[in-house]
């Protein structure tokens, strides 16, 4: 009887170790490594130990699996001895198998792993000292399995290359962090913008040629003064003949400084323009503007004309969002109307409009603005009154200027 009681105590201890291994495996596979790294920097010895153990994951997982199998097999064997002693060989083996299986699955696997998933860092910090001790004890076995893994990988010709995280995976991690409350919405949007920044080109953010306000080289000082005061811009491109022949940029500060000096020659306060291709990446353009100490670049089209302009402010707005100053006019791009309709400014981005109506932008859309999208969908120059359907949206062109749409009304139908 005493021997059976002793075996029962040993079995309970082994099952507790099984719980420990299940907790440890889930905790180390689910923990936030950045959080642990920060805790280690703040002086936490436990966190530093967790960081070191997690650095060699193959060795860590080998220790956990070997230890867990040892305790589970041993507990099952001892349980069979106890049950045979009480119920006989035939019934004892059956009962032992059923009871141990149920106990191990429910109490030693599922339950502890669910708990560890909720607070992985907490359980990893708790488990680290004993796991470090077990790694030392099981070093010979871990060494054998490490060499065995190398051999298997060579035979199967797998591994070898280092796997880097993709941009989409990084964006998903940021989304998850915001969902879990680790970062707020503003941080989430800023990080998203920073990650996607390298994919943007000048053509994605330029002010199109038709919207570019410039100063003619032949303008008088009074005309230039009126343009600066009326439009409120701090700088203008200067062109000769047409906007396709930009010769430089004039800054309001330089202009009025020469006005005081009564220097009427426009060449005296025009600085050289920076010309770039539409395909230039924004990070390269930003660096180019910094090096040139300039705030504006002219985007040339394939024929040498002007496709548009990009300013330093345009680039920064892609990172931090809209930057408003006192002279900016706030324009609502989406104005709700009666009957579930919405008036849309056609200068708005297609992506912003589709997201406003709960739709995801499609890969086939080539246009950047709603105006270009309308022309793309109609297959012709839009005229006032043109209508078309897109998914559950009904789009009507309501205002035209020249050959482009200025405003449209979107009616939302049933999905």
mmCIF file of C-alpha atoms in Angstrom:
data_model
loop_
_atom_site.group_PDB
_atom_site.id
_atom_site.type_symbol
_atom_site.label_atom_id
_atom_site.label_comp_id
_atom_site.label_asym_id
_atom_site.label_seq_id
_atom_site.Cartn_x
_atom_site.Cartn_y
_atom_site.Cartn_z
ATOM 1 C CA UNK A 1 0.000 0.000 0.000
ATOM 2 C CA UNK A 2 2.794 2.427 0.886
ATOM 3 C CA UNK A 3 4.496 1.811 -2.449
ATOM 4 C CA UNK A 4 1.269 2.606 -4.338
ATOM 5 C CA UNK A 5 0.834 5.872 -2.393
ATOM 6 C CA UNK A 6 4.433 6.788 -3.173
ATOM 7 C CA UNK A 7 3.819 6.077 -6.876
ATOM 8 C CA UNK A 8 0.659 8.207 -6.851
ATOM 9 C CA UNK A 9 2.645 11.129 -5.386
ATOM 10 C CA UNK A 10 5.314 10.674 -8.064
ATOM 11 C CA UNK A 11 2.639 10.546 -10.802
ATOM 12 C CA UNK A 12 1.088 13.805 -9.538
ATOM 13 C CA UNK A 13 4.525 15.485 -9.585
ATOM 14 C CA UNK A 14 5.181 14.226 -13.111
ATOM 15 C CA UNK A 15 1.803 15.510 -14.288
ATOM 16 C CA UNK A 16 2.601 18.902 -12.732
ATOM 17 C CA UNK A 17 5.824 18.890 -14.747
ATOM 18 C CA UNK A 18 3.745 18.095 -17.848
ATOM 19 C CA UNK A 19 1.632 21.160 -17.069
ATOM 20 C CA UNK A 20 4.845 23.185 -16.723
ATOM 21 C CA UNK A 21 6.165 22.056 -20.110
ATOM 22 C CA UNK A 22 2.849 22.834 -21.844
ATOM 23 C CA UNK A 23 2.780 26.297 -20.263
ATOM 24 C CA UNK A 24 6.382 26.944 -21.209
ATOM 25 C CA UNK A 25 6.027 25.835 -24.827
ATOM 26 C CA UNK A 26 3.032 28.102 -25.481
ATOM 27 C CA UNK A 27 4.477 31.020 -23.504
ATOM 28 C CA UNK A 28 7.777 31.085 -25.416
ATOM 29 C CA UNK A 29 6.092 30.643 -28.811
ATOM 30 C CA UNK A 30 3.548 33.432 -28.173
ATOM 31 C CA UNK A 31 5.443 36.063 -26.168
ATOM 32 C CA UNK A 32 6.103 39.576 -27.425
ATOM 33 C CA UNK A 33 9.860 39.637 -28.016
ATOM 34 C CA UNK A 34 9.985 43.423 -28.206
ATOM 35 C CA UNK A 35 8.309 43.703 -24.806
ATOM 36 C CA UNK A 36 10.738 41.192 -23.302
ATOM 37 C CA UNK A 37 13.671 43.051 -24.874
ATOM 38 C CA UNK A 38 12.501 46.328 -23.346
ATOM 39 C CA UNK A 39 12.095 44.677 -19.937
ATOM 40 C CA UNK A 40 15.631 43.303 -20.200
ATOM 41 C CA UNK A 41 16.943 46.785 -21.049
ATOM 42 C CA UNK A 42 15.212 48.111 -17.948
ATOM 43 C CA UNK A 43 17.232 45.682 -15.825
ATOM 44 C CA UNK A 44 14.981 42.622 -15.458
ATOM 45 C CA UNK A 45 17.252 39.564 -15.041
ATOM 46 C CA UNK A 46 14.344 37.193 -15.701
ATOM 47 C CA UNK A 47 13.574 39.006 -18.967
ATOM 48 C CA UNK A 48 17.227 38.820 -19.990
ATOM 49 C CA UNK A 49 17.157 35.074 -19.306
ATOM 50 C CA UNK A 50 13.967 34.676 -21.360
ATOM 51 C CA UNK A 51 15.608 36.614 -24.191
ATOM 52 C CA UNK A 52 18.698 34.391 -24.101
ATOM 53 C CA UNK A 53 16.677 31.161 -23.997
ATOM 54 C CA UNK A 54 14.450 32.316 -26.858
ATOM 55 C CA UNK A 55 17.512 33.197 -28.929
ATOM 56 C CA UNK A 56 18.186 29.480 -29.559
ATOM 57 C CA UNK A 57 14.652 28.300 -30.233
ATOM 58 C CA UNK A 58 15.681 24.876 -31.560
ATOM 59 C CA UNK A 59 17.471 24.085 -28.309
ATOM 60 C CA UNK A 60 14.572 25.475 -26.269
ATOM 61 C CA UNK A 61 11.887 23.460 -28.062
ATOM 62 C CA UNK A 62 14.056 20.334 -27.929
ATOM 63 C CA UNK A 63 14.372 20.673 -24.136
ATOM 64 C CA UNK A 64 10.621 21.169 -23.723
ATOM 65 C CA UNK A 65 9.594 18.276 -25.983
ATOM 66 C CA UNK A 66 12.130 15.834 -24.567
ATOM 67 C CA UNK A 67 11.200 16.760 -20.990
ATOM 68 C CA UNK A 68 7.472 16.613 -21.708
ATOM 69 C CA UNK A 69 7.713 13.201 -23.372
ATOM 70 C CA UNK A 70 9.808 11.827 -20.521
ATOM 71 C CA UNK A 71 7.324 12.916 -17.828
ATOM 72 C CA UNK A 72 4.263 11.816 -19.830
ATOM 73 C CA UNK A 73 5.644 8.379 -20.679
ATOM 74 C CA UNK A 74 6.896 7.855 -17.130
ATOM 75 C CA UNK A 75 3.591 8.973 -15.569
ATOM 76 C CA UNK A 76 1.640 6.667 -17.899
ATOM 77 C CA UNK A 77 3.869 3.708 -17.019
ATOM 78 C CA UNK A 78 3.609 4.332 -13.270
ATOM 79 C CA UNK A 79 -0.152 4.861 -13.537
ATOM 80 C CA UNK A 80 -0.445 1.446 -15.220
ATOM 81 C CA UNK A 81 1.423 -0.152 -12.291
ATOM 82 C CA UNK A 82 -0.919 1.479 -9.752
ATOM 83 C CA UNK A 83 -4.127 0.572 -11.619
ATOM 84 C CA UNK A 84 -2.972 -3.019 -12.121
ATOM 85 C CA UNK A 85 -2.285 -3.267 -8.384
ATOM 86 C CA UNK A 86 -5.855 -2.157 -7.576
ATOM 87 C CA UNK A 87 -7.930 -3.564 -10.477
ATOM 88 C CA UNK A 88 -5.949 -6.426 -11.916
ATOM 89 C CA UNK A 89 -3.949 -6.652 -15.109
ATOM 90 C CA UNK A 90 -6.724 -6.675 -17.736
ATOM 91 C CA UNK A 91 -8.997 -3.975 -16.289
ATOM 92 C CA UNK A 92 -6.113 -1.965 -14.816
ATOM 93 C CA UNK A 93 -4.367 -1.404 -18.157
ATOM 94 C CA UNK A 94 -7.616 -0.228 -19.780
ATOM 95 C CA UNK A 95 -8.539 2.122 -16.933
ATOM 96 C CA UNK A 96 -4.989 3.458 -16.754
ATOM 97 C CA UNK A 97 -4.968 4.266 -20.479
ATOM 98 C CA UNK A 98 -8.348 6.049 -20.384
ATOM 99 C CA UNK A 99 -7.715 8.027 -17.174
ATOM 100 C CA UNK A 100 -4.177 9.129 -18.042
ATOM 101 C CA UNK A 101 -5.211 10.131 -21.585
ATOM 102 C CA UNK A 102 -8.126 12.264 -20.323
ATOM 103 C CA UNK A 103 -6.062 13.856 -17.542
ATOM 104 C CA UNK A 104 -3.116 14.649 -19.808
ATOM 105 C CA UNK A 105 -5.243 16.113 -22.626
ATOM 106 C CA UNK A 106 -7.516 18.244 -20.440
ATOM 107 C CA UNK A 107 -5.361 19.232 -17.477
ATOM 108 C CA UNK A 108 -1.819 18.917 -18.833
ATOM 109 C CA UNK A 109 -2.201 20.158 -22.416
ATOM 110 C CA UNK A 110 -5.328 22.145 -23.345
ATOM 111 C CA UNK A 111 -5.900 24.057 -20.096
ATOM 112 C CA UNK A 112 -2.315 25.207 -19.438
ATOM 113 C CA UNK A 113 -1.782 26.175 -23.078
ATOM 114 C CA UNK A 114 -4.944 28.287 -23.064
ATOM 115 C CA UNK A 115 -3.772 30.001 -19.869
ATOM 116 C CA UNK A 116 -0.285 30.644 -21.231
ATOM 117 C CA UNK A 117 -1.727 32.109 -24.425
ATOM 118 C CA UNK A 118 -3.459 34.811 -22.383
ATOM 119 C CA UNK A 119 -0.288 36.022 -20.591
ATOM 120 C CA UNK A 120 2.736 34.545 -22.405
ATOM 121 C CA UNK A 121 5.305 37.014 -21.015
ATOM 122 C CA UNK A 122 4.186 36.388 -17.434
ATOM 123 C CA UNK A 123 4.464 32.603 -17.736
ATOM 124 C CA UNK A 124 7.741 32.802 -19.675
ATOM 125 C CA UNK A 125 9.300 34.871 -16.877
ATOM 126 C CA UNK A 126 8.024 32.343 -14.345
ATOM 127 C CA UNK A 127 9.292 29.311 -16.289
ATOM 128 C CA UNK A 128 12.701 30.631 -17.346
ATOM 129 C CA UNK A 129 14.918 29.640 -14.348
ATOM 130 C CA UNK A 130 13.811 25.987 -14.289
ATOM 131 C CA UNK A 131 13.951 25.770 -18.082
ATOM 132 C CA UNK A 132 17.521 27.076 -18.009
ATOM 133 C CA UNK A 133 18.408 24.352 -15.489
ATOM 134 C CA UNK A 134 16.733 21.667 -17.629
ATOM 135 C CA UNK A 135 18.589 22.859 -20.736
ATOM 136 C CA UNK A 136 21.881 22.295 -18.906
ATOM 137 C CA UNK A 137 20.857 18.792 -17.760
ATOM 138 C CA UNK A 138 19.601 17.796 -21.211
ATOM 139 C CA UNK A 139 22.589 19.264 -23.091
ATOM 140 C CA UNK A 140 23.830 15.855 -24.398
ATOM 141 C CA UNK A 141 20.364 14.972 -25.720
ATOM 142 C CA UNK A 142 19.905 18.445 -27.218
ATOM 143 C CA UNK A 143 23.310 18.142 -28.915
ATOM 144 C CA UNK A 144 22.272 14.838 -30.470
ATOM 145 C CA UNK A 145 18.958 16.246 -31.742
ATOM 146 C CA UNK A 146 20.687 19.369 -33.110
ATOM 147 C CA UNK A 147 23.008 17.208 -35.222
ATOM 148 C CA UNK A 148 20.102 14.987 -36.200
ATOM 149 C CA UNK A 149 18.118 18.048 -37.394
ATOM 150 C CA UNK A 150 21.088 19.224 -39.480
ATOM 151 C CA UNK A 151 21.337 15.796 -41.095
ATOM 152 C CA UNK A 152 17.606 15.663 -41.884
ATOM 153 C CA UNK A 153 17.682 19.178 -43.355
ATOM 154 C CA UNK A 154 20.595 18.212 -45.597
ATOM 155 C CA UNK A 155 18.857 15.048 -46.773
ATOM 156 C CA UNK A 156 15.600 16.895 -47.498
ATOM 157 C CA UNK A 157 17.456 20.001 -48.734
ATOM 158 C CA UNK A 158 15.424 22.407 -46.637
ATOM 159 C CA UNK A 159 16.424 25.460 -44.626
ATOM 160 C CA UNK A 160 19.611 27.410 -45.119
ATOM 161 C CA UNK A 161 18.017 30.627 -46.309
ATOM 162 C CA UNK A 162 17.097 33.277 -43.768
ATOM 163 C CA UNK A 163 13.428 34.218 -43.952
ATOM 164 C CA UNK A 164 12.764 37.931 -43.794
ATOM 165 C CA UNK A 165 9.444 39.417 -42.796
ATOM 166 C CA UNK A 166 7.338 40.732 -45.678
ATOM 167 C CA UNK A 167 5.769 44.172 -45.818
ATOM 168 C CA UNK A 168 2.286 42.657 -45.639
ATOM 169 C CA UNK A 169 3.222 40.668 -42.539
ATOM 170 C CA UNK A 170 4.596 43.814 -40.923
ATOM 171 C CA UNK A 171 1.386 45.698 -41.708
ATOM 172 C CA UNK A 172 -0.637 42.829 -40.222
ATOM 173 C CA UNK A 173 1.459 43.013 -37.045
ATOM 174 C CA UNK A 174 0.762 46.752 -36.788
ATOM 175 C CA UNK A 175 -2.974 46.125 -37.298
ATOM 176 C CA UNK A 176 -2.899 43.474 -34.572
ATOM 177 C CA UNK A 177 -1.044 45.787 -32.189
ATOM 178 C CA UNK A 178 -3.662 48.494 -32.719
ATOM 179 C CA UNK A 179 -6.489 45.969 -32.301
ATOM 180 C CA UNK A 180 -5.025 44.777 -29.000
ATOM 181 C CA UNK A 181 -4.588 48.344 -27.741
ATOM 182 C CA UNK A 182 -0.780 48.328 -27.735
ATOM 183 C CA UNK A 183 -0.779 51.425 -29.986
ATOM 184 C CA UNK A 184 -3.466 54.047 -30.566
ATOM 185 C CA UNK A 185 -5.122 54.890 -33.882
ATOM 186 C CA UNK A 186 -2.820 57.846 -34.637
ATOM 187 C CA UNK A 187 0.311 55.723 -34.094
ATOM 188 C CA UNK A 188 -1.233 52.968 -36.199
ATOM 189 C CA UNK A 189 -1.865 55.328 -39.121
ATOM 190 C CA UNK A 190 1.594 56.898 -38.819
ATOM 191 C CA UNK A 191 3.352 53.502 -38.842
ATOM 192 C CA UNK A 192 1.210 52.351 -41.777
ATOM 193 C CA UNK A 193 2.127 55.491 -43.710
ATOM 194 C CA UNK A 194 5.825 55.052 -42.927
ATOM 195 C CA UNK A 195 5.804 51.418 -44.099
ATOM 196 C CA UNK A 196 3.929 52.213 -47.314
ATOM 197 C CA UNK A 197 5.954 55.389 -47.959
ATOM 198 C CA UNK A 198 8.678 53.578 -49.916
ATOM 199 C CA UNK A 199 6.103 52.265 -52.393
ATOM 200 C CA UNK A 200 4.816 55.719 -53.342
ATOM 201 C CA UNK A 201 6.028 57.625 -56.390
ATOM 202 C CA UNK A 202 5.830 61.261 -57.409
ATOM 203 C CA UNK A 203 2.994 60.424 -59.821
ATOM 204 C CA UNK A 204 0.880 59.253 -56.855
ATOM 205 C CA UNK A 205 0.837 62.610 -55.068
ATOM 206 C CA UNK A 206 1.600 65.311 -57.632
ATOM 207 C CA UNK A 207 -0.638 68.316 -58.203
ATOM 208 C CA UNK A 208 -1.659 67.739 -61.852
ATOM 209 C CA UNK A 209 -0.685 70.214 -64.532
ATOM 210 C CA UNK A 210 -4.240 71.470 -64.943
ATOM 211 C CA UNK A 211 -4.310 72.560 -61.272
ATOM 212 C CA UNK A 212 -0.839 74.129 -61.238
ATOM 213 C CA UNK A 213 -0.803 77.880 -60.663
ATOM 214 C CA UNK A 214 2.278 79.531 -62.113
ATOM 215 C CA UNK A 215 3.702 82.961 -62.876
ATOM 216 C CA UNK A 216 4.568 83.946 -66.425
ATOM 217 C CA UNK A 217 8.046 85.290 -66.968
ATOM 218 C CA UNK A 218 6.467 88.306 -68.663
ATOM 219 C CA UNK A 219 4.240 89.194 -65.695
ATOM 220 C CA UNK A 220 4.545 92.646 -64.191
ATOM 221 C CA UNK A 221 5.416 93.175 -60.536
ATOM 222 C CA UNK A 222 1.838 94.261 -59.841
ATOM 223 C CA UNK A 223 0.471 91.080 -61.443
ATOM 224 C CA UNK A 224 2.866 88.932 -59.421
ATOM 225 C CA UNK A 225 1.989 90.780 -56.210
ATOM 226 C CA UNK A 226 -1.721 90.240 -56.830
ATOM 227 C CA UNK A 227 -1.131 86.529 -57.498
ATOM 228 C CA UNK A 228 0.810 86.046 -54.252
ATOM 229 C CA UNK A 229 -1.799 87.943 -52.215
ATOM 230 C CA UNK A 230 -4.844 86.396 -53.902
ATOM 231 C CA UNK A 231 -3.853 82.723 -53.995
ATOM 232 C CA UNK A 232 -1.899 82.700 -50.737
ATOM 233 C CA UNK A 233 0.857 80.335 -51.888
ATOM 234 C CA UNK A 234 4.404 80.888 -50.633
ATOM 235 C CA UNK A 235 6.036 79.935 -53.950
ATOM 236 C CA UNK A 236 5.112 79.593 -57.618
ATOM 237 C CA UNK A 237 6.712 77.926 -60.621
ATOM 238 C CA UNK A 238 7.787 80.466 -63.220
ATOM 239 C CA UNK A 239 7.156 79.565 -66.861
ATOM 240 C CA UNK A 240 8.000 81.048 -70.233
ATOM 241 C CA UNK A 241 5.336 80.761 -72.895
ATOM 242 C CA UNK A 242 3.331 77.940 -71.270
ATOM 243 C CA UNK A 243 3.291 75.892 -68.082
ATOM 244 C CA UNK A 244 5.079 73.132 -70.025
ATOM 245 C CA UNK A 245 8.192 75.312 -70.101
ATOM 246 C CA UNK A 246 8.954 75.977 -66.440
ATOM 247 C CA UNK A 247 12.216 77.892 -65.974
ATOM 248 C CA UNK A 248 12.363 78.185 -62.186
ATOM 249 C CA UNK A 249 10.599 78.836 -58.900
ATOM 250 C CA UNK A 250 9.912 82.138 -57.183
ATOM 251 C CA UNK A 251 9.498 82.370 -53.396
ATOM 252 C CA UNK A 252 7.309 85.073 -51.870
ATOM 253 C CA UNK A 253 10.105 86.079 -49.480
ATOM 254 C CA UNK A 254 12.583 86.645 -52.326
ATOM 255 C CA UNK A 255 9.960 88.428 -54.420
ATOM 256 C CA UNK A 256 9.037 91.029 -51.795
ATOM 257 C CA UNK A 257 12.685 91.484 -50.831
ATOM 258 C CA UNK A 258 13.415 92.515 -54.425
ATOM 259 C CA UNK A 259 10.258 94.624 -54.468
ATOM 260 C CA UNK A 260 11.688 96.665 -51.582
ATOM 261 C CA UNK A 261 14.933 97.035 -53.488
ATOM 262 C CA UNK A 262 12.879 98.024 -56.556
ATOM 263 C CA UNK A 263 14.563 95.319 -58.633
ATOM 264 C CA UNK A 264 12.097 94.719 -61.473
ATOM 265 C CA UNK A 265 14.040 91.929 -63.233
ATOM 266 C CA UNK A 266 12.289 88.628 -62.505
ATOM 267 C CA UNK A 267 15.522 86.701 -63.151
ATOM 268 C CA UNK A 268 16.935 88.265 -59.999
ATOM 269 C CA UNK A 269 14.646 86.361 -57.629
ATOM 270 C CA UNK A 270 13.910 83.121 -59.536
ATOM 271 C CA UNK A 271 15.704 80.003 -58.295
ATOM 272 C CA UNK A 272 16.397 76.986 -60.537
ATOM 273 C CA UNK A 273 13.683 74.332 -60.627
ATOM 274 C CA UNK A 274 14.270 70.668 -59.842
ATOM 275 C CA UNK A 275 12.903 68.358 -62.552
ATOM 276 C CA UNK A 276 12.090 64.716 -61.772
ATOM 277 C CA UNK A 277 10.439 61.777 -63.482
ATOM 278 C CA UNK A 278 6.929 60.646 -62.437
ATOM 279 C CA UNK A 279 8.370 57.263 -61.428
ATOM 280 C CA UNK A 280 10.793 58.595 -58.795
ATOM 281 C CA UNK A 281 10.162 57.132 -55.335
ATOM 282 C CA UNK A 282 9.103 59.614 -52.674
ATOM 283 C CA UNK A 283 11.980 58.719 -50.355
ATOM 284 C CA UNK A 284 14.467 59.499 -53.157
ATOM 285 C CA UNK A 285 12.643 62.724 -54.034
ATOM 286 C CA UNK A 286 12.553 63.788 -50.393
ATOM 287 C CA UNK A 287 16.311 63.289 -50.121
ATOM 288 C CA UNK A 288 16.876 65.165 -53.388
ATOM 289 C CA UNK A 289 14.842 68.155 -52.176
ATOM 290 C CA UNK A 290 16.710 68.143 -48.859
ATOM 291 C CA UNK A 291 20.095 68.154 -50.568
ATOM 292 C CA UNK A 292 19.025 70.954 -52.932
ATOM 293 C CA UNK A 293 17.445 72.909 -50.032
ATOM 294 C CA UNK A 294 14.343 73.229 -52.178
ATOM 295 C CA UNK A 295 10.650 72.801 -51.392
ATOM 296 C CA UNK A 296 9.271 72.143 -54.864
ATOM 297 C CA UNK A 297 9.976 69.763 -57.728
ATOM 298 C CA UNK A 298 8.543 69.824 -61.246
ATOM 299 C CA UNK A 299 7.400 66.412 -62.492
ATOM 300 C CA UNK A 300 8.082 66.073 -66.225
ATOM 301 C CA UNK A 301 6.040 63.827 -68.477
ATOM 302 C CA UNK A 302 7.471 61.500 -71.135
ATOM 303 C CA UNK A 303 7.339 64.236 -73.765
ATOM 304 C CA UNK A 304 9.289 66.777 -71.731
ATOM 305 C CA UNK A 305 6.219 68.771 -70.732
ATOM 306 C CA UNK A 306 4.912 69.354 -67.223
ATOM 307 C CA UNK A 307 2.951 66.539 -65.614
ATOM 308 C CA UNK A 308 2.570 68.436 -62.345
ATOM 309 C CA UNK A 309 4.439 69.593 -59.264
ATOM 310 C CA UNK A 310 5.295 68.038 -55.906
ATOM 311 C CA UNK A 311 6.153 70.044 -52.809
ATOM 312 C CA UNK A 312 7.920 69.044 -49.616
ATOM 313 C CA UNK A 313 4.599 69.531 -47.835
ATOM 314 C CA UNK A 314 2.932 67.008 -50.170
ATOM 315 C CA UNK A 315 5.562 64.425 -49.245
ATOM 316 C CA UNK A 316 5.299 65.060 -45.508
ATOM 317 C CA UNK A 317 1.500 64.797 -45.671
ATOM 318 C CA UNK A 318 1.876 61.215 -46.905
ATOM 319 C CA UNK A 319 3.555 60.450 -43.575
ATOM 320 C CA UNK A 320 1.699 62.559 -41.014
ATOM 321 C CA UNK A 321 -1.586 63.349 -42.749
ATOM 322 C CA UNK A 322 -3.019 66.657 -43.902
ATOM 323 C CA UNK A 323 -1.034 69.740 -42.835
ATOM 324 C CA UNK A 324 -3.178 72.861 -42.599
ATOM 325 C CA UNK A 325 -2.051 76.456 -42.354
ATOM 326 C CA UNK A 326 -3.946 79.734 -42.075
ATOM 327 C CA UNK A 327 -4.226 80.197 -45.850
ATOM 328 C CA UNK A 328 -5.566 76.723 -46.602
ATOM 329 C CA UNK A 329 -9.247 76.495 -47.520
ATOM 330 C CA UNK A 330 -10.906 73.489 -45.886
ATOM 331 C CA UNK A 331 -12.948 71.651 -48.513
ATOM 332 C CA UNK A 332 -15.267 68.818 -47.586
ATOM 333 C CA UNK A 333 -14.712 66.140 -50.209
ATOM 334 C CA UNK A 334 -17.780 64.136 -49.152
ATOM 335 C CA UNK A 335 -20.995 66.001 -48.340
ATOM 336 C CA UNK A 336 -24.034 63.914 -47.294
ATOM 337 C CA UNK A 337 -27.291 64.856 -49.045
ATOM 338 C CA UNK A 338 -30.866 63.744 -48.518
ATOM 339 C CA UNK A 339 -32.046 60.323 -49.616
ATOM 340 C CA UNK A 340 -28.756 58.620 -48.758
ATOM 341 C CA UNK A 341 -26.890 60.440 -51.518
ATOM 342 C CA UNK A 342 -23.417 61.968 -51.170
ATOM 343 C CA UNK A 343 -21.877 64.850 -53.126
ATOM 344 C CA UNK A 344 -18.270 63.984 -53.953
ATOM 345 C CA UNK A 345 -15.570 66.421 -55.012
ATOM 346 C CA UNK A 346 -13.882 64.850 -58.026
ATOM 347 C CA UNK A 347 -10.474 66.060 -56.829
ATOM 348 C CA UNK A 348 -10.723 63.467 -54.039
ATOM 349 C CA UNK A 349 -8.671 60.284 -54.261
ATOM 350 C CA UNK A 350 -10.459 57.214 -55.625
ATOM 351 C CA UNK A 351 -9.135 55.159 -52.722
ATOM 352 C CA UNK A 352 -10.572 57.606 -50.179
ATOM 353 C CA UNK A 353 -13.954 57.638 -51.946
ATOM 354 C CA UNK A 354 -14.250 53.848 -52.124
ATOM 355 C CA UNK A 355 -13.252 53.514 -48.471
ATOM 356 C CA UNK A 356 -15.870 56.153 -47.577
ATOM 357 C CA UNK A 357 -18.526 53.871 -49.078
ATOM 358 C CA UNK A 358 -17.086 50.746 -47.464
ATOM 359 C CA UNK A 359 -15.437 49.329 -50.590
ATOM 360 C CA UNK A 360 -11.913 48.061 -51.087
ATOM 361 C CA UNK A 361 -9.940 49.589 -53.977
ATOM 362 C CA UNK A 362 -9.467 47.152 -56.855
ATOM 363 C CA UNK A 363 -6.115 46.462 -58.508
ATOM 364 C CA UNK A 364 -7.485 47.315 -61.958
ATOM 365 C CA UNK A 365 -8.145 50.974 -61.158
ATOM 366 C CA UNK A 366 -5.410 53.065 -62.799
ATOM 367 C CA UNK A 367 -6.691 56.554 -61.911
ATOM 368 C CA UNK A 368 -5.702 58.423 -58.774
ATOM 369 C CA UNK A 369 -8.556 60.931 -58.543
ATOM 370 C CA UNK A 370 -12.314 60.507 -58.786
ATOM 371 C CA UNK A 371 -12.262 62.693 -61.907
ATOM 372 C CA UNK A 372 -9.880 60.314 -63.667
ATOM 373 C CA UNK A 373 -11.847 57.305 -62.391
ATOM 374 C CA UNK A 374 -15.076 58.709 -63.865
ATOM 375 C CA UNK A 375 -13.376 59.178 -67.241
ATOM 376 C CA UNK A 376 -11.992 55.642 -66.967
ATOM 377 C CA UNK A 377 -15.440 54.179 -66.256
ATOM 378 C CA UNK A 378 -17.281 56.203 -68.910
ATOM 379 C CA UNK A 379 -14.606 55.596 -71.544
ATOM 380 C CA UNK A 380 -14.964 59.181 -72.764
ATOM 381 C CA UNK A 381 -14.685 62.811 -71.733
ATOM 382 C CA UNK A 382 -17.419 63.273 -69.086
ATOM 383 C CA UNK A 383 -20.342 65.634 -69.623
ATOM 384 C CA UNK A 384 -22.833 66.974 -67.122
ATOM 385 C CA UNK A 385 -25.571 64.404 -66.511
ATOM 386 C CA UNK A 386 -23.490 61.310 -67.346
ATOM 387 C CA UNK A 387 -24.292 58.366 -65.067
ATOM 388 C CA UNK A 388 -22.915 54.889 -64.467
ATOM 389 C CA UNK A 389 -23.158 52.144 -61.862
ATOM 390 C CA UNK A 390 -20.279 50.693 -59.891
ATOM 391 C CA UNK A 391 -21.150 47.751 -57.635
ATOM 392 C CA UNK A 392 -23.916 49.116 -55.351
ATOM 393 C CA UNK A 393 -23.115 52.761 -56.165
ATOM 394 C CA UNK A 394 -24.843 54.928 -58.766
ATOM 395 C CA UNK A 395 -22.627 57.833 -59.894
ATOM 396 C CA UNK A 396 -23.976 60.987 -61.593
ATOM 397 C CA UNK A 397 -21.717 63.757 -62.929
ATOM 398 C CA UNK A 398 -23.162 67.103 -61.755
ATOM 399 C CA UNK A 399 -20.482 69.700 -62.504
ATOM 400 C CA UNK A 400 -17.955 69.996 -65.325
ATOM 401 C CA UNK A 401 -15.057 72.335 -65.972
ATOM 402 C CA UNK A 402 -13.472 72.042 -69.389
ATOM 403 C CA UNK A 403 -12.871 68.363 -70.017
ATOM 404 C CA UNK A 404 -12.905 67.148 -66.411
ATOM 405 C CA UNK A 405 -15.540 66.435 -63.788
ATOM 406 C CA UNK A 406 -15.545 68.710 -60.738
ATOM 407 C CA UNK A 407 -18.420 67.232 -58.725
ATOM 408 C CA UNK A 408 -20.554 64.123 -58.777
ATOM 409 C CA UNK A 409 -23.377 62.701 -56.694
ATOM 410 C CA UNK A 410 -23.191 59.109 -55.503
ATOM 411 C CA UNK A 411 -26.353 57.222 -54.532
ATOM 412 C CA UNK A 412 -25.940 54.101 -52.428
ATOM 413 C CA UNK A 413 -28.100 51.142 -53.383
ATOM 414 C CA UNK A 414 -28.572 47.706 -51.851
ATOM 415 C CA UNK A 415 -25.548 45.443 -51.775
#
